[in-house]
Amino acid sequence: MSNSTSVVEELLTAIPQLRPRLYFKTSLTALSHAMEDHILAGAGGALVIASFQQERFYLQEASRYLRIAELSDQLYVLAAAGTSFTSRSENYETIAFEPEDALVYEWHLVVISNDYQACLICRERPVHDDPSQPALDQNRRFEGIWTQDAYVTQRSAEILLDRIAQYRPYLAEKVQVAKQRYLHPAAAPSNRLDGKASPDPFTQRLVTYLQAGQYKLLKAYKSIAAQEQRERLVNTITSVIRQSLDATEIFEQAASELGQALNVCRCLIYPCAATDATVTVEHEHRQAMVESLLGETWPLATSPLFDYVQDTKEIVAISDTHDPESPFRYELDAIRLLLDRWRIQSWLIAPLTYQGRLVGMIELHHCQASPYDWTEDDKALVDAIAAQLSVAIIQAEAYANLQDLNRQLEALDLTRANLIAITGHELRTPLSTIQVCLESLSTEPDMPAELRQVMIQAALEDAERMRKLVQDFLTLSKLESGRVEWNLESLAIQECVDLALSSVNAHHDGASVSNIKVKIPKSVPLVRADGEWLVEVLVKLLDNASKFTPTDGKITIQVTRSSPTHLQVTIADTGRGIEPSRLDAVFDRFYQEEGALRRTTGGTGLGLAMCRQIVEGLGGTIWADSEGKHKGSQFHFTVPIAQGKGEGRSTLDVRRPQRSGQPATVPGNPSVLLDD
């Protein structure tokens, strides 16, 4: 038979004055043994009713009850039915109840004799009220009554005897004898029914001592559990760090583990430096009830609290961000809108530092209405995680730097291969020519003067070709190393274009340059640049355009104002064109559209790489456009406008008067048109 009603509830209902207390299992074991010892030390003749939650608990005390049975004929033992515990009448009465019965959660012992009466009526509370409390048998807690008050004891005995009669009806006659012998209907409640009445001061002191000791143990267990939780979490994150150098994976795992361990509303982990104005939140653990911060821009430079954490390198734990007495009230008031927007009620901020350098931050948010007091265990756990994550950030940075270094080494290896291929071609050919010419001049003293002049001219041209190659190498090396000193001044873009055209025509002897048109507005602002280097860019782009444009093709130089701060120069041609997939690669060192050893035009493949370095050094950008092979190409670059300078076109002394209906021309450059 099963009964769902608790004996404790039934007793408290019958005697409302009773006030239950909390007992640990250790205390109840001591009390039970003390009550049983009164029978074992006496002359016998007592009513004893014991209720065990499970069969295994009864088996631990079975020998004691065999001894008590020798002294009492009214001994009743209740327990959940098991393999060896069943309802039977042998040395004493055993009553087995069903696993669904309320008695499986209760602990009862009633002892009534001529000179002693006591009862222990308790029910077990849930073991894990506190998640941080370890699940140990000593931590089992019970709530109920322990007293030596005769009235309470007899009412408890009456309730239990009625239960026994329900479970085993054929014991009704024996139960009735027990009631007549040990229960007195005329018994009245005493003046003190708070569950503490006990004429036995020794037992009372013992229980008090045991309770105090158990509370100390609980505190120690809680500390051990917190330490174990901290070590387990640190080990988990350490394991992730060892298995992966991916900072994203490490931060995601750490945010999830830490957020769950501390049961916070929101946990953020982000890398940052002391100079960062903002960060983008990319790693977050949150509860479903709060809004996500992922992808949000989190301010740092405008937060005095961030400055405080950065300066002190200490954890800041704020239990109530709305507390006017908070030591951080001024820092919090400066970011009040941020706190209200994201409902941050309690806030913990921990810096991630490495050798005194700030590398990141951990933030924990509680967003419930009531403040949360951060404990020392919370801070210790976050501090331990922060130490591990700081190392993880440095390792991730080192790994990223190593990858960059590997890429640089790969690029260097490719450069070396290209250098060998190009120099092998560009140097060997002119050297061979020079050697042949010199050998011919040396071995044939009677060579005709005309042929001698041809040999000398060929040797000089190839020597110049070699000089330019070496000069290009040295110039690019200087540009890439950052050793160039820019002499910036306000310049007229027209003058730079004129100088570049003059240089190009001189290089080609004015014969092989394609028709070049110049389109520059009348009023164009001065630019802030180094004139020598700007002309160098124009010359190389024009050389490049003329190299791949047939003599009947066209080259256009156009200047426009692309933004309030920059002019844009475009050099377009109708020549060979570039495959769209290779537009980004044309500015790489040694890149040549035809290949290093199969080209039909000269060059080292360094010109466009030098142009990129120069333009970027002057504060502009450079790029190329083309629709594909044989569709021409356009090279664009920008140059900063001189600030605070007047706008207008420079007047060249060489300009001829313009005739009506005809464009002006530059002397010596009959193919150049100046657009008004």
XYZ file of C-alpha atoms in Angstrom:
676
model
C 0.000 0.000 0.000
C 1.215 3.538 -0.764
C 0.514 6.808 1.040
C 1.285 10.185 -0.556
C 0.809 12.225 2.620
C 3.941 13.280 4.499
C 4.124 12.395 8.187
C 5.892 15.701 8.810
C 3.058 17.660 7.185
C 0.473 15.667 9.114
C 2.229 16.361 12.427
C 2.649 20.085 11.685
C -1.017 20.286 10.735
C -2.046 18.586 13.975
C 0.240 20.823 16.081
C 0.566 24.192 14.272
C 2.743 25.612 17.053
C 5.665 23.427 16.012
C 8.540 25.093 14.168
C 10.648 22.737 12.029
C 14.435 23.004 11.985
C 17.143 22.055 9.503
C 19.340 19.037 10.284
C 22.210 17.434 8.448
C 22.369 13.670 8.087
C 25.312 13.499 10.502
C 23.237 15.164 13.215
C 20.261 12.868 12.651
C 22.480 9.792 12.843
C 23.862 10.955 16.189
C 20.397 11.749 17.526
C 19.015 8.385 16.387
C 21.841 6.501 18.077
C 21.379 8.526 21.283
C 17.660 7.707 21.349
C 18.301 4.013 20.655
C 21.013 3.906 23.333
C 18.399 4.876 25.953
C 16.601 1.618 25.176
C 19.747 -0.484 24.931
C 20.954 0.867 28.308
C 17.548 0.486 30.035
C 15.509 -2.377 31.375
C 13.391 -2.707 28.248
C 9.681 -2.304 27.831
C 9.528 0.477 25.203
C 7.679 1.390 22.010
C 10.133 1.916 19.178
C 9.087 2.956 15.663
C 11.811 3.518 13.050
C 11.277 4.478 9.406
C 14.110 4.129 6.884
C 14.023 5.675 3.423
C 15.647 2.730 1.662
C 16.529 -0.864 2.373
C 20.280 -0.129 2.331
C 19.939 2.387 5.166
C 18.079 -0.191 7.255
C 20.740 -2.858 6.632
C 23.367 -0.554 8.138
C 21.424 -0.520 11.430
C 19.921 -4.043 11.395
C 22.239 -5.388 14.124
C 21.228 -2.598 16.524
C 17.559 -3.388 16.021
C 18.131 -7.082 16.703
C 19.533 -6.050 20.083
C 16.619 -3.658 20.706
C 14.162 -6.462 19.802
C 15.568 -8.495 22.699
C 14.442 -5.685 25.064
C 11.116 -4.680 23.484
C 8.117 -6.506 22.073
C 6.775 -3.350 20.455
C 9.399 -2.679 17.787
C 8.273 -1.590 14.326
C 10.682 -0.950 11.435
C 9.468 0.595 8.153
C 11.487 0.774 4.945
C 11.023 0.756 1.181
C 10.489 -2.752 -0.139
C 13.668 -4.462 -1.326
C 15.207 -7.835 -2.038
C 15.753 -8.665 1.646
C 13.320 -6.262 3.264
C 9.708 -7.400 3.161
C 6.740 -7.225 5.482
C 7.062 -9.988 8.062
C 6.850 -10.785 11.762
C 9.984 -12.377 13.156
C 12.200 -10.807 15.810
C 10.211 -7.594 15.270
C 7.647 -6.259 12.888
C 8.940 -5.071 9.489
C 6.638 -3.039 7.260
C 7.613 -2.580 3.586
C 6.072 0.368 1.731
C 5.974 1.095 -1.973
C 8.684 3.247 -3.691
C 5.990 5.850 -4.476
C 5.161 6.332 -0.800
C 5.954 9.690 0.830
C 8.027 7.820 3.450
C 10.865 7.351 0.942
C 11.730 11.030 1.536
C 11.442 10.882 5.347
C 13.441 9.854 8.423
C 11.477 8.959 11.562
C 12.303 7.516 14.953
C 9.956 7.434 17.952
C 10.974 6.009 21.357
C 8.539 5.848 24.289
C 9.323 4.092 27.569
C 8.352 4.593 31.176
C 11.188 7.040 31.821
C 12.043 8.383 28.362
C 10.150 9.807 25.422
C 11.617 11.348 22.246
C 10.779 11.624 18.581
C 12.606 12.532 15.407
C 10.232 13.355 12.520
C 12.003 14.731 9.411
C 11.777 14.831 5.625
C 14.665 15.252 3.239
C 15.142 18.473 1.337
C 16.415 18.470 -2.282
C 20.151 17.852 -2.280
C 20.990 20.382 -4.979
C 19.305 23.562 -3.843
C 22.716 25.148 -4.397
C 24.356 24.053 -7.679
C 27.812 24.806 -6.305
C 27.319 22.399 -3.390
C 28.990 19.003 -3.877
C 26.687 15.959 -4.007
C 28.052 14.214 -0.888
C 26.090 12.016 1.518
C 27.124 14.217 4.463
C 25.432 17.172 2.775
C 21.987 15.603 2.809
C 19.696 17.935 4.692
C 16.447 17.222 6.493
C 13.755 19.505 7.806
C 11.602 18.525 10.768
C 11.189 18.081 14.516
C 13.392 16.551 17.197
C 11.975 16.796 20.681
C 11.518 14.999 23.986
C 8.159 16.623 24.583
C 5.697 13.872 25.611
C 2.714 15.334 23.773
C 4.551 15.747 20.462
C 6.173 12.338 20.805
C 2.865 10.562 21.450
C 1.122 12.348 18.573
C 3.978 11.288 16.274
C 3.693 7.700 17.502
C -0.048 7.753 16.910
C 0.368 8.923 13.288
C 2.992 6.258 12.562
C 0.990 3.465 14.266
C -2.008 4.378 12.110
C 0.190 4.111 9.038
C 1.438 0.711 10.140
C -2.148 -0.497 10.578
C -2.922 0.679 7.046
C 0.081 -1.085 5.527
C -0.415 -4.311 7.536
C -4.044 -4.563 8.635
C -3.449 -7.871 10.454
C -1.231 -5.933 12.915
C -4.196 -3.795 13.990
C -4.615 -5.716 17.271
C -0.925 -5.374 18.186
C -0.999 -1.699 17.231
C -3.991 -1.172 19.492
C -2.098 -2.769 22.390
C 0.799 -0.360 21.779
C -1.539 2.618 21.856
C -3.154 1.494 25.091
C 0.166 0.827 26.757
C 2.216 3.868 25.685
C -0.185 6.574 24.498
C -2.172 8.677 26.958
C -5.170 10.517 25.463
C -5.172 12.945 28.354
C -1.652 14.194 27.543
C -1.599 17.963 26.995
C 0.832 20.071 25.048
C 3.545 21.828 27.002
C 4.155 25.580 26.986
C 7.076 25.141 24.610
C 6.415 23.421 21.309
C 9.140 24.862 19.101
C 10.881 21.566 18.557
C 13.796 22.520 20.817
C 12.535 21.313 24.187
C 14.986 18.791 25.577
C 15.917 18.063 29.169
C 19.123 16.424 27.871
C 21.721 19.231 27.623
C 24.465 16.827 26.552
C 22.519 15.658 23.530
C 21.581 19.220 22.713
C 25.222 20.329 22.830
C 26.223 17.331 20.725
C 23.715 18.218 18.032
C 24.741 21.860 18.106
C 28.381 20.863 17.774
C 27.613 18.500 14.899
C 25.498 21.100 13.116
C 28.230 23.732 13.430
C 30.825 21.259 12.224
C 28.673 20.309 9.271
C 28.214 23.942 8.278
C 31.998 24.322 8.327
C 32.320 21.234 6.187
C 29.756 22.620 3.774
C 31.728 25.828 3.489
C 34.896 23.844 2.866
C 33.116 21.644 0.310
C 31.792 24.736 -1.428
C 35.288 26.208 -1.618
C 36.628 22.903 -2.930
C 33.825 22.744 -5.484
C 34.589 26.290 -6.644
C 38.276 25.424 -6.907
C 37.457 22.254 -8.820
C 35.157 24.193 -11.144
C 37.861 26.789 -11.707
C 40.499 24.157 -12.450
C 38.169 22.224 -14.744
C 37.318 25.345 -16.725
C 40.965 26.419 -16.931
C 41.934 22.920 -18.064
C 39.219 22.968 -20.713
C 40.408 26.275 -22.133
C 44.052 25.217 -21.860
C 43.198 22.093 -23.837
C 41.538 24.201 -26.544
C 44.606 26.461 -26.684
C 46.891 23.456 -27.087
C 44.756 21.953 -29.819
C 44.201 25.131 -31.802
C 45.993 28.393 -32.492
C 42.820 29.873 -33.938
C 41.920 32.814 -31.675
C 38.296 32.761 -32.875
C 37.812 29.156 -31.786
C 39.519 29.779 -28.441
C 37.442 32.869 -27.644
C 34.179 31.190 -28.640
C 34.906 28.215 -26.368
C 36.087 30.386 -23.487
C 33.053 32.696 -23.655
C 30.689 29.728 -23.687
C 32.391 27.862 -20.833
C 32.828 30.929 -18.611
C 29.317 32.224 -19.252
C 27.776 28.866 -18.338
C 30.028 28.344 -15.312
C 29.050 31.681 -13.746
C 25.479 31.635 -15.098
C 25.738 35.235 -16.294
C 23.342 36.906 -18.690
C 26.086 37.845 -21.106
C 29.809 37.053 -21.444
C 31.987 38.984 -23.904
C 35.610 38.283 -24.783
C 37.426 40.486 -27.263
C 41.036 41.319 -28.165
C 41.962 44.991 -27.975
C 44.899 47.328 -27.461
C 45.264 50.378 -25.262
C 45.048 52.631 -28.330
C 41.819 51.146 -29.749
C 38.888 53.553 -29.869
C 36.305 50.811 -30.481
C 36.048 47.076 -30.953
C 33.523 44.917 -32.770
C 31.970 42.259 -30.554
C 32.567 38.892 -32.221
C 32.602 36.431 -29.294
C 29.641 36.220 -26.947
C 27.749 33.831 -24.690
C 24.317 34.982 -23.588
C 21.074 33.781 -22.148
C 18.010 33.809 -24.359
C 16.322 36.540 -22.341
C 18.932 39.217 -23.191
C 19.709 40.953 -26.471
C 22.806 39.915 -28.388
C 25.792 42.232 -28.802
C 27.347 40.297 -31.695
C 28.433 42.625 -34.465
C 27.950 45.727 -32.331
C 30.635 48.401 -32.078
C 31.697 48.567 -28.432
C 33.187 51.947 -27.408
C 36.500 52.018 -25.553
C 38.013 55.471 -25.985
C 34.890 57.191 -24.614
C 34.621 54.909 -21.577
C 36.390 56.169 -18.423
C 35.939 52.703 -16.936
C 37.973 51.205 -19.768
C 40.716 53.740 -19.047
C 40.641 52.779 -15.365
C 40.970 49.062 -16.105
C 43.713 49.769 -18.626
C 45.687 51.841 -16.114
C 45.282 49.589 -13.074
C 45.296 46.212 -14.883
C 42.841 45.039 -12.199
C 39.437 43.372 -12.254
C 36.546 45.783 -11.711
C 33.396 44.205 -10.218
C 30.304 46.426 -9.943
C 27.279 44.837 -8.291
C 24.866 47.676 -9.100
C 25.536 50.089 -11.947
C 22.683 52.306 -10.693
C 24.013 52.650 -7.156
C 24.622 56.381 -6.438
C 27.155 55.366 -3.764
C 29.227 53.250 -6.131
C 32.932 54.175 -6.170
C 32.670 54.185 -9.987
C 29.569 56.381 -10.207
C 31.322 59.090 -12.272
C 32.723 56.547 -14.734
C 29.302 54.884 -15.002
C 27.451 58.172 -15.507
C 29.669 58.871 -18.534
C 28.334 55.723 -20.262
C 24.826 55.669 -18.757
C 23.143 55.469 -22.160
C 25.207 52.404 -23.010
C 24.303 50.681 -19.727
C 20.599 51.415 -20.126
C 20.603 50.392 -23.796
C 21.990 46.935 -22.994
C 20.364 46.596 -19.531
C 23.639 46.049 -17.687
C 22.702 45.885 -13.999
C 25.838 44.190 -12.672
C 29.174 44.404 -14.479
C 32.529 42.671 -14.173
C 35.458 43.725 -16.374
C 38.757 41.829 -16.396
C 41.775 42.912 -18.470
C 43.806 40.432 -20.494
C 47.436 41.479 -20.135
C 50.748 40.089 -21.250
C 53.972 41.504 -19.814
C 52.141 44.666 -18.796
C 50.533 45.159 -22.213
C 46.758 45.163 -22.623
C 45.774 42.558 -25.236
C 42.066 42.015 -24.573
C 39.126 42.151 -22.204
C 36.548 39.902 -20.531
C 33.154 41.364 -19.660
C 30.385 39.697 -17.648
C 26.896 41.211 -17.556
C 23.939 40.509 -15.290
C 20.783 42.050 -16.705
C 18.176 41.063 -14.125
C 16.345 43.702 -12.062
C 18.169 42.977 -8.799
C 21.930 43.570 -8.371
C 24.358 40.664 -8.198
C 27.216 40.652 -5.705
C 30.309 39.281 -7.418
C 32.060 36.837 -5.088
C 35.765 36.323 -4.603
C 35.360 32.913 -6.260
C 33.863 34.625 -9.318
C 36.799 37.008 -9.530
C 39.332 34.221 -8.980
C 37.772 32.149 -11.760
C 37.736 35.061 -14.215
C 41.321 35.956 -13.271
C 42.476 32.396 -13.955
C 40.730 32.368 -17.344
C 42.147 35.806 -18.177
C 45.685 34.535 -17.593
C 45.140 31.670 -20.049
C 43.466 33.827 -22.685
C 46.250 36.406 -22.533
C 48.716 33.695 -23.507
C 46.309 32.486 -26.193
C 46.141 35.960 -27.761
C 49.924 36.256 -27.854
C 50.217 32.773 -29.344
C 47.595 33.591 -31.964
C 49.425 36.820 -32.832
C 52.707 34.938 -33.074
C 51.072 32.324 -35.312
C 49.567 35.026 -37.538
C 52.943 36.756 -37.741
C 54.526 33.439 -38.617
C 52.008 32.940 -41.405
C 52.742 36.438 -42.706
C 56.434 35.676 -42.552
C 55.889 32.446 -44.474
C 53.959 34.338 -47.127
C 56.736 36.898 -47.313
C 59.283 34.111 -47.653
C 57.219 32.530 -50.431
C 57.016 35.902 -52.176
C 60.748 36.355 -51.667
C 61.410 32.945 -53.145
C 59.230 33.814 -56.130
C 61.058 37.131 -56.452
C 64.377 35.315 -56.388
C 63.233 32.972 -59.140
C 61.939 35.877 -61.227
C 65.093 37.844 -60.582
C 67.246 34.977 -61.808
C 65.089 34.519 -64.889
C 64.891 38.207 -65.756
C 68.467 39.136 -65.004
C 69.575 36.063 -66.861
C 67.775 37.416 -69.905
C 68.176 41.165 -69.452
C 71.863 41.047 -68.512
C 73.103 38.204 -70.669
C 71.751 39.675 -73.920
C 73.341 43.145 -73.644
C 76.541 41.665 -72.223
C 76.761 39.360 -75.212
C 76.237 42.297 -77.575
C 78.826 44.412 -75.810
C 81.300 41.528 -75.800
C 80.835 40.877 -79.541
C 81.222 44.570 -80.383
C 84.346 44.979 -78.273
C 85.902 41.776 -79.625
C 85.186 42.913 -83.179
C 86.708 46.308 -82.548
C 89.735 44.684 -80.906
C 90.406 41.998 -83.504
C 89.662 44.028 -86.644
C 91.681 47.283 -86.519
C 91.000 47.886 -90.204
C 87.220 47.907 -89.758
C 85.533 50.651 -91.797
C 84.698 53.790 -89.823
C 80.984 53.416 -90.526
C 80.881 49.850 -89.163
C 83.087 50.836 -86.227
C 80.546 53.557 -85.348
C 77.712 51.020 -85.543
C 79.561 48.680 -83.160
C 80.269 51.462 -80.683
C 76.670 52.685 -80.804
C 75.310 49.167 -80.203
C 77.631 48.650 -77.231
C 76.638 52.019 -75.752
C 72.911 51.300 -76.124
C 73.177 47.934 -74.405
C 75.332 49.427 -71.656
C 72.594 52.018 -71.095
C 70.035 49.227 -71.008
C 72.029 47.468 -68.274
C 72.431 50.719 -66.350
C 68.672 51.279 -66.353
C 68.074 47.728 -65.159
C 70.430 48.151 -62.219
C 68.960 51.586 -61.504
C 65.434 50.165 -61.426
C 66.508 47.495 -58.944
C 68.109 50.052 -56.666
C 65.181 52.485 -56.913
C 62.537 49.846 -56.120
C 64.599 48.560 -53.216
C 64.841 52.079 -51.830
C 61.112 52.660 -52.223
C 60.107 49.366 -50.602
C 62.457 49.860 -47.661
C 60.926 53.265 -46.858
C 64.248 55.088 -47.185
C 62.886 57.704 -49.597
C 62.702 61.290 -48.355
C 59.741 62.941 -50.028
C 60.208 66.609 -50.921
C 56.558 67.629 -51.003
C 55.568 70.945 -52.569
C 52.630 72.528 -54.355
C 52.814 71.705 -58.068
C 50.794 72.294 -61.220
C 49.841 68.933 -62.688
C 50.181 70.441 -66.193
C 53.875 71.105 -65.687
C 54.467 67.527 -64.521
C 52.666 66.148 -67.573
C 54.696 68.389 -69.893
C 57.966 67.249 -68.359
C 56.910 63.597 -68.622
C 55.969 64.013 -72.296
C 59.275 65.702 -73.022
C 61.134 62.845 -71.354
C 59.190 60.186 -73.263
C 59.742 61.895 -76.616
C 63.436 62.332 -75.918
C 63.704 58.649 -75.091
C 61.986 57.706 -78.372
C 63.680 60.379 -80.464
C 60.221 61.740 -81.251
C 59.597 58.971 -83.807
C 57.830 55.992 -82.279
C 55.477 57.548 -79.740
C 51.810 57.006 -80.479
C 49.472 59.938 -80.801
C 49.079 61.312 -77.248
C 46.153 63.512 -76.247
C 46.133 65.511 -73.029
C 42.829 66.486 -71.418
C 43.349 68.806 -68.463
C 40.623 71.265 -67.342
C 41.401 74.984 -67.427
C 41.028 75.394 -63.677
C 42.621 72.547 -61.852
C 43.986 72.809 -58.275
C 47.622 72.444 -57.462
C 48.744 69.090 -56.079
C 50.900 68.341 -53.055
C 53.625 66.004 -54.260
C 57.285 65.416 -54.944
C 57.684 66.680 -58.504
C 60.585 64.409 -59.431
C 58.786 61.250 -58.335
C 55.434 62.314 -59.825
C 57.068 62.883 -63.203
C 58.719 59.433 -62.811
C 55.274 57.823 -62.443
C 53.935 59.623 -65.510
C 56.990 58.665 -67.572
C 56.779 54.988 -66.652
C 53.031 54.803 -67.329
C 53.467 56.558 -70.667
C 56.407 54.293 -71.574
C 54.300 51.292 -70.668
C 51.360 52.533 -72.762
C 53.504 53.344 -75.795
C 55.306 50.004 -75.530
C 52.058 48.045 -76.031
C 50.231 50.467 -78.351
C 50.804 50.358 -82.125
C 51.980 53.520 -83.897
C 48.490 54.122 -85.257
C 46.932 53.758 -81.805
C 46.026 56.475 -79.335
C 47.131 57.344 -75.812
C 45.150 59.776 -73.655
C 46.188 61.596 -70.480
C 43.173 62.883 -68.571
C 43.034 64.741 -65.247
C 39.820 64.923 -63.214
C 38.914 65.806 -59.651
C 37.869 62.464 -58.131
C 37.195 63.808 -54.622
C 37.490 67.026 -52.602
C 40.993 65.972 -51.566
C 42.492 64.241 -54.625
C 43.009 64.654 -58.353
C 42.799 61.574 -60.566
C 45.169 61.063 -63.483
C 44.195 58.492 -66.117
C 46.481 57.241 -68.873
C 44.448 55.232 -71.370
C 45.624 53.457 -74.499
C 44.141 51.457 -77.347
C 46.837 48.827 -77.217
C 47.108 45.165 -76.300
C 44.962 45.296 -73.125
C 45.077 43.095 -70.024
C 43.029 40.102 -68.965
C 40.613 41.242 -66.188
C 41.823 38.413 -63.931
C 45.359 39.834 -64.027
C 44.599 43.480 -63.301
C 45.696 43.198 -59.648
C 48.884 41.334 -60.529
C 50.273 43.898 -62.984
C 51.667 45.959 -60.084
C 53.665 43.049 -58.684
C 57.420 42.967 -59.045
C 58.681 41.271 -62.248
C 55.158 40.861 -63.614
C 55.098 40.863 -67.409
C 52.004 40.236 -69.443
C 53.855 38.149 -72.025
C 56.037 36.261 -69.581
C 59.604 36.950 -68.606
C 61.277 35.061 -71.447
C 58.700 35.200 -74.263
C 58.016 38.924 -74.560
C 58.416 40.934 -77.724
C 59.023 44.200 -75.848
C 61.821 45.109 -73.470
C 61.618 45.826 -69.770
C 62.185 44.264 -66.396
C 58.668 44.146 -65.001
C 59.615 46.605 -62.260
C 58.086 49.808 -63.666
C 54.498 49.355 -62.421
C 55.708 48.052 -59.065
C 57.738 51.259 -58.703
C 54.691 53.325 -59.697
C 52.619 51.734 -56.944
C 55.276 52.418 -54.319
C 55.635 56.050 -55.429
C 51.893 56.805 -55.615
C 51.184 55.243 -52.237
C 54.173 57.069 -50.764
C 52.695 60.359 -52.003
C 49.357 59.544 -50.359
C 47.403 58.298 -53.368
C 46.210 55.027 -54.884
C 46.804 53.366 -58.255
C 44.815 50.788 -60.175
C 44.221 49.473 -63.705
C 41.153 48.738 -65.864
C 40.830 46.748 -69.064
C 38.101 44.853 -70.860
C 40.520 42.203 -72.042
C 42.966 41.375 -74.782
C 43.259 43.866 -77.653
C 40.757 46.218 -75.995
C 43.173 48.697 -74.513
C 43.872 49.497 -70.894
C 43.524 52.408 -68.490
C 45.864 53.153 -65.592
C 44.533 55.495 -62.917
C 46.246 57.066 -59.953
C 45.310 59.778 -57.477
C 47.439 62.513 -55.961
C 46.508 64.771 -52.994
C 45.383 68.324 -53.664
C 47.470 71.069 -52.020
C 45.416 72.373 -49.108
C 44.873 76.104 -48.774
C 46.206 76.847 -52.245
C 44.419 78.644 -55.026
C 43.171 76.755 -58.035
C 44.289 77.481 -61.576
C 46.406 76.166 -64.418
C 50.084 76.888 -64.577
C 51.094 79.050 -67.516
C 53.948 77.554 -69.522
C 56.423 79.853 -71.231
C 56.515 77.501 -74.180
C 52.785 77.729 -74.878
C 51.909 79.124 -78.289
C 48.887 81.376 -78.821
C 45.796 79.361 -79.531
C 44.099 79.915 -82.829
C 40.336 79.933 -83.036
C 38.858 76.467 -83.417
C 42.176 74.708 -82.903
C 43.720 73.181 -79.757
C 47.037 74.419 -78.430
C 50.176 72.325 -78.915
C 53.392 71.789 -77.011
C 56.562 72.628 -79.001
C 58.505 69.585 -79.940
C 55.476 67.344 -79.306
C 53.355 67.679 -82.423
C 51.245 64.691 -81.405
C 50.200 66.166 -78.049
C 46.863 67.967 -77.757
C 45.994 70.230 -74.794
C 42.287 70.202 -74.047
C 40.746 73.468 -72.887
